[in-house]
mmCIF file of C-alpha atoms in Angstrom:
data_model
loop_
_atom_site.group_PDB
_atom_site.id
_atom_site.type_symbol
_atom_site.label_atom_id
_atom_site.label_comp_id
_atom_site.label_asym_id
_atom_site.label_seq_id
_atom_site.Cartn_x
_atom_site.Cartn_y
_atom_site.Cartn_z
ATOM 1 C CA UNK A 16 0.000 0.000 0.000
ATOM 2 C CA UNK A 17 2.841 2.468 0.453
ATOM 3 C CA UNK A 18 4.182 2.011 -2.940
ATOM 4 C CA UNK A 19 0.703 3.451 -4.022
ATOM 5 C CA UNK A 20 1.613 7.032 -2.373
ATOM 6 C CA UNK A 21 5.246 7.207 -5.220
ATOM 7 C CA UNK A 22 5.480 10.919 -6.614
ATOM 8 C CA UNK A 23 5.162 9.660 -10.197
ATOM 9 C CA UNK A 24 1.362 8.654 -9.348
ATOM 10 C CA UNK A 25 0.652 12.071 -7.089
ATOM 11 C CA UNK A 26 1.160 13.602 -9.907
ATOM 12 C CA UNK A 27 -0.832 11.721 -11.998
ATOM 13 C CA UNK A 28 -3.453 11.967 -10.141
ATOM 14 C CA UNK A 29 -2.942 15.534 -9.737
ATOM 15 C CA UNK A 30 -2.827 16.042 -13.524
ATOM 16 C CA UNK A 31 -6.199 14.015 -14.156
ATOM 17 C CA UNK A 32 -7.508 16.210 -11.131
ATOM 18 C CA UNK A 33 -6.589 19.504 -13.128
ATOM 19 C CA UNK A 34 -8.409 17.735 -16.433
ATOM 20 C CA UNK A 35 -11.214 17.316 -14.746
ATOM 21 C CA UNK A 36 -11.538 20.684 -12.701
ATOM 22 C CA UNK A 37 -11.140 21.825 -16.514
ATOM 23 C CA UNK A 38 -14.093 20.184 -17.339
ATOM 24 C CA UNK A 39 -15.874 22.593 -14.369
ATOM 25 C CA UNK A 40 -14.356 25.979 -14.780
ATOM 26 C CA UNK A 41 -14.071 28.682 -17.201
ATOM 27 C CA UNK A 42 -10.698 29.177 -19.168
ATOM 28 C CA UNK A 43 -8.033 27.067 -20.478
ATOM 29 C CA UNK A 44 -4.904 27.524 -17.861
ATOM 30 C CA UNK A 45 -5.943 24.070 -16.017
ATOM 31 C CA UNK A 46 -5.625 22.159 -18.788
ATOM 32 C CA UNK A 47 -2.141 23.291 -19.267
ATOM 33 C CA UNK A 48 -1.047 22.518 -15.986
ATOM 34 C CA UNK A 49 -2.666 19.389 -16.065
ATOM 35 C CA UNK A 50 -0.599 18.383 -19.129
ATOM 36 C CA UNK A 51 2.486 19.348 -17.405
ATOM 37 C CA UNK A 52 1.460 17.124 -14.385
ATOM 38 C CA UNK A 53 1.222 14.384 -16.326
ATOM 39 C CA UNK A 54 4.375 14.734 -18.287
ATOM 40 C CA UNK A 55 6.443 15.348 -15.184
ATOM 41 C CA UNK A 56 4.558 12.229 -13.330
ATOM 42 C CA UNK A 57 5.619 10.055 -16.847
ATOM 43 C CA UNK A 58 9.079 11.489 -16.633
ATOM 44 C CA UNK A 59 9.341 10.557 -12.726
ATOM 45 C CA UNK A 60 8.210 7.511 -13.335
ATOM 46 C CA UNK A 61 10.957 6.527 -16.253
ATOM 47 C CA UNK A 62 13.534 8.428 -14.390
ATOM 48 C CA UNK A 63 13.011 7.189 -10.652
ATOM 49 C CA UNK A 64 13.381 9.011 -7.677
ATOM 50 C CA UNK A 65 17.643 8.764 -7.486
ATOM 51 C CA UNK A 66 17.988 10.403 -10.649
ATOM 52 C CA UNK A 67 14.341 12.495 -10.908
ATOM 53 C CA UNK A 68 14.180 13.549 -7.316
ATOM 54 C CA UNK A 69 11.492 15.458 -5.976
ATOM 55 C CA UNK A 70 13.044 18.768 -5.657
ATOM 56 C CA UNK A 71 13.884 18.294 -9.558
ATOM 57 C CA UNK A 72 9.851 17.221 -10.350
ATOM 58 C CA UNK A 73 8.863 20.560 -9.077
ATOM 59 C CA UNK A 74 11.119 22.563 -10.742
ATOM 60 C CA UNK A 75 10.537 20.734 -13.606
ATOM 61 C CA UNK A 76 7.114 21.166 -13.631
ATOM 62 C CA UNK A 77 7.467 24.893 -13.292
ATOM 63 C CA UNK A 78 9.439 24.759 -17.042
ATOM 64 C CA UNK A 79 7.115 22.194 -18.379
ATOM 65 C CA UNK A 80 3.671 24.527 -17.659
ATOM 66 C CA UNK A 81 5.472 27.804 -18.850
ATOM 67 C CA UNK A 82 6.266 26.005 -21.902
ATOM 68 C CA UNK A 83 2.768 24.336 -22.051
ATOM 69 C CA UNK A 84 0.727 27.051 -21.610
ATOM 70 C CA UNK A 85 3.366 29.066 -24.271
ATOM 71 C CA UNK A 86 2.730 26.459 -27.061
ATOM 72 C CA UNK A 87 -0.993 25.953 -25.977
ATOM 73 C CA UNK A 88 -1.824 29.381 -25.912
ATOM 74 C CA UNK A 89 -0.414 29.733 -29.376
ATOM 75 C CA UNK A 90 -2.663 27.316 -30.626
ATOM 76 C CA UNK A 91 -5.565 28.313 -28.730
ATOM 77 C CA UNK A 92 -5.019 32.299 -29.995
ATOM 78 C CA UNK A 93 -5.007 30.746 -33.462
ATOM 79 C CA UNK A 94 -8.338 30.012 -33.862
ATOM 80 C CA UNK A 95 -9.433 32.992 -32.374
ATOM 81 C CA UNK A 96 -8.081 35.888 -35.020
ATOM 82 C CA UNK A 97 -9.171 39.441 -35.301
ATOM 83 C CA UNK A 98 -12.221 41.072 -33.355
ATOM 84 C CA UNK A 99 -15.385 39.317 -32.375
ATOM 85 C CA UNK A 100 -17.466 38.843 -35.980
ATOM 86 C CA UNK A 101 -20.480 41.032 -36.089
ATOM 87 C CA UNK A 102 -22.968 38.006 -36.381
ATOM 88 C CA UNK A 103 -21.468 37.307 -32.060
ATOM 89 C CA UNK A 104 -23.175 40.552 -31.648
ATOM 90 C CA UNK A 105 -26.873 39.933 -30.358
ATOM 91 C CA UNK A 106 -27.540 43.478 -31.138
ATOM 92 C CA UNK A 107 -27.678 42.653 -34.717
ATOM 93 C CA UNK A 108 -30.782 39.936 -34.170
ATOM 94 C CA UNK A 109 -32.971 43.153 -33.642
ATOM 95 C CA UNK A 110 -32.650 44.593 -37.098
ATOM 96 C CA UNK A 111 -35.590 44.305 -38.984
ATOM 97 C CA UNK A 112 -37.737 44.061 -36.097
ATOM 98 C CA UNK A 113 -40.393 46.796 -35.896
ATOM 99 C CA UNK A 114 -41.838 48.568 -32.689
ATOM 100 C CA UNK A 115 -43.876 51.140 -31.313
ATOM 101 C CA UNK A 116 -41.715 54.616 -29.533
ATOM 102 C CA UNK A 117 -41.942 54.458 -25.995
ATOM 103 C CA UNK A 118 -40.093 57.611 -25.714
ATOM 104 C CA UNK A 119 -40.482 60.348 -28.397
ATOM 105 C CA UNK A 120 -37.213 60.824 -30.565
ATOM 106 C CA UNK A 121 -36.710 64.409 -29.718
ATOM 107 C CA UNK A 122 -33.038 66.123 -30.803
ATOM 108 C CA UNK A 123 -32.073 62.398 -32.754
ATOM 109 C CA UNK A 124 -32.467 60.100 -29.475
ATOM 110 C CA UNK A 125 -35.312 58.857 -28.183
ATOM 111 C CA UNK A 126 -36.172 55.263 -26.032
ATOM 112 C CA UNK A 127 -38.173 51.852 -27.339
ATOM 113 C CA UNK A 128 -39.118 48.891 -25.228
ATOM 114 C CA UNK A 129 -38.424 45.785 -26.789
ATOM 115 C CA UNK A 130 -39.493 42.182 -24.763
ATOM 116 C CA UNK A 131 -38.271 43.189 -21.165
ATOM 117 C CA UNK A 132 -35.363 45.431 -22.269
ATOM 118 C CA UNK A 133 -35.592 49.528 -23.191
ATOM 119 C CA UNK A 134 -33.220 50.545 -26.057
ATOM 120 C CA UNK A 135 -32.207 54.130 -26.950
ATOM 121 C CA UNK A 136 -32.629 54.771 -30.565
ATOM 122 C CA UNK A 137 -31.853 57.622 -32.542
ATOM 123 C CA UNK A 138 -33.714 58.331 -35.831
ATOM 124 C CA UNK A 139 -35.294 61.369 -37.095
ATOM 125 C CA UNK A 140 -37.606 63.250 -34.389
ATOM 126 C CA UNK A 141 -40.780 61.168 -33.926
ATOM 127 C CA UNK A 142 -43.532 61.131 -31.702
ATOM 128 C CA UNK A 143 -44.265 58.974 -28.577
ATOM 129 C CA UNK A 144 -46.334 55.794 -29.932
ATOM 130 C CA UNK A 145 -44.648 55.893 -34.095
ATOM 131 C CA UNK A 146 -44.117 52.662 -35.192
ATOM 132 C CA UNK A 147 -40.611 52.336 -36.015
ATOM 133 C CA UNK A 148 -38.437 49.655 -37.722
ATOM 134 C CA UNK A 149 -35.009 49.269 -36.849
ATOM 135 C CA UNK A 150 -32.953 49.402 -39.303
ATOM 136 C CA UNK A 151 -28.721 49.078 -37.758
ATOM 137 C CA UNK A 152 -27.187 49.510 -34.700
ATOM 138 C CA UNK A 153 -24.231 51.991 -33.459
ATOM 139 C CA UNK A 154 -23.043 50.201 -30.407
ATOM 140 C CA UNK A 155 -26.227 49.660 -27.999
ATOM 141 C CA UNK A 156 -27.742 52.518 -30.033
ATOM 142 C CA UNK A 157 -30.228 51.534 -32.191
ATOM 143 C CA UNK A 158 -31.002 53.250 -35.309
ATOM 144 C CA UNK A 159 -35.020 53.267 -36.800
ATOM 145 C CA UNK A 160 -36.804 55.097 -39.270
ATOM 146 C CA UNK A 161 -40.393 55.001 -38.932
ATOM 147 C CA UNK A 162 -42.462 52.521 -41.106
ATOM 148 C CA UNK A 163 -43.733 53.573 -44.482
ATOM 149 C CA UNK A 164 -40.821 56.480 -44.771
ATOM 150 C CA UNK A 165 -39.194 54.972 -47.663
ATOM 151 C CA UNK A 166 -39.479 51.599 -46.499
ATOM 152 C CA UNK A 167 -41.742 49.054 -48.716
#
């Protein structure tokens, strides 16, 4: 039973702990240490304790999950190039839509309620109660013109 409790299985278990945990959290940085675990638990266990001792398994896994999480966060940027796509923005979903002015549009702004969220808008000036379609979207600023001005 003692020979269960070698360093080369704590950290084996330790690594499959981080995979796991990596399963429950947010982020990447888990998996990368739990990748280094494992490599440094492999290496102790080809290595031995005489040549791979403890002291040497910790520093080692220091090196191995700064290099890890260098080469894995390399990869992981990859697939992730430029800015967010416009289609991630949910703003977008609400063009087209049409609505009634909860607000009047006074001096280019004005409010709309849409489901359980209010929206400013800016548009030409319009009355409280003009049904408005919206039409694009300036940051969480929606732009309308109302319905039937030069729209079909």
């Amino acid at each position: 039973m003692g020979d269960f409790f070698t360093p080369e299985i704590l950290w084996w278990v330790a690594g499959f702990l981080l995979l796991g945990l990596e399963l429950a959290v947010p982020g990447v940085y888990l998996l990368f240490f739990g990748i280094a675990a494992l490599i440094v638990g492999t290496n102790a266990f080809f290595l031995g304790d005489s040549i791979f001792g403890v002291g040497q398994q910790l520093v080692a896994f220091v090196v191995v999950s700064a290099v890890v999480i260098f080469l894995g966060g390399r990869f992981y940027r990859a697939g992730r190039t430029g800015p967010p796509s416009e289609d991630d923005n949910p703003v977008n979903r609400l063009i087209g839509r049409e609505a009634k002015l909860s607000e009047a549009i006074e001096a280019g702004r004005g409010r709309v309620a849409l489901g359980d969220s209010w929206w400013t808008v800016e548009g030409p000036d319009l009355a409280k109660g003009t049904r408005v379609r919206i039409v694009g979207a300036n940051g969480n600023v929606l732009r309308v013109e109302p319905i039937g001005a030069g729209t079909a």
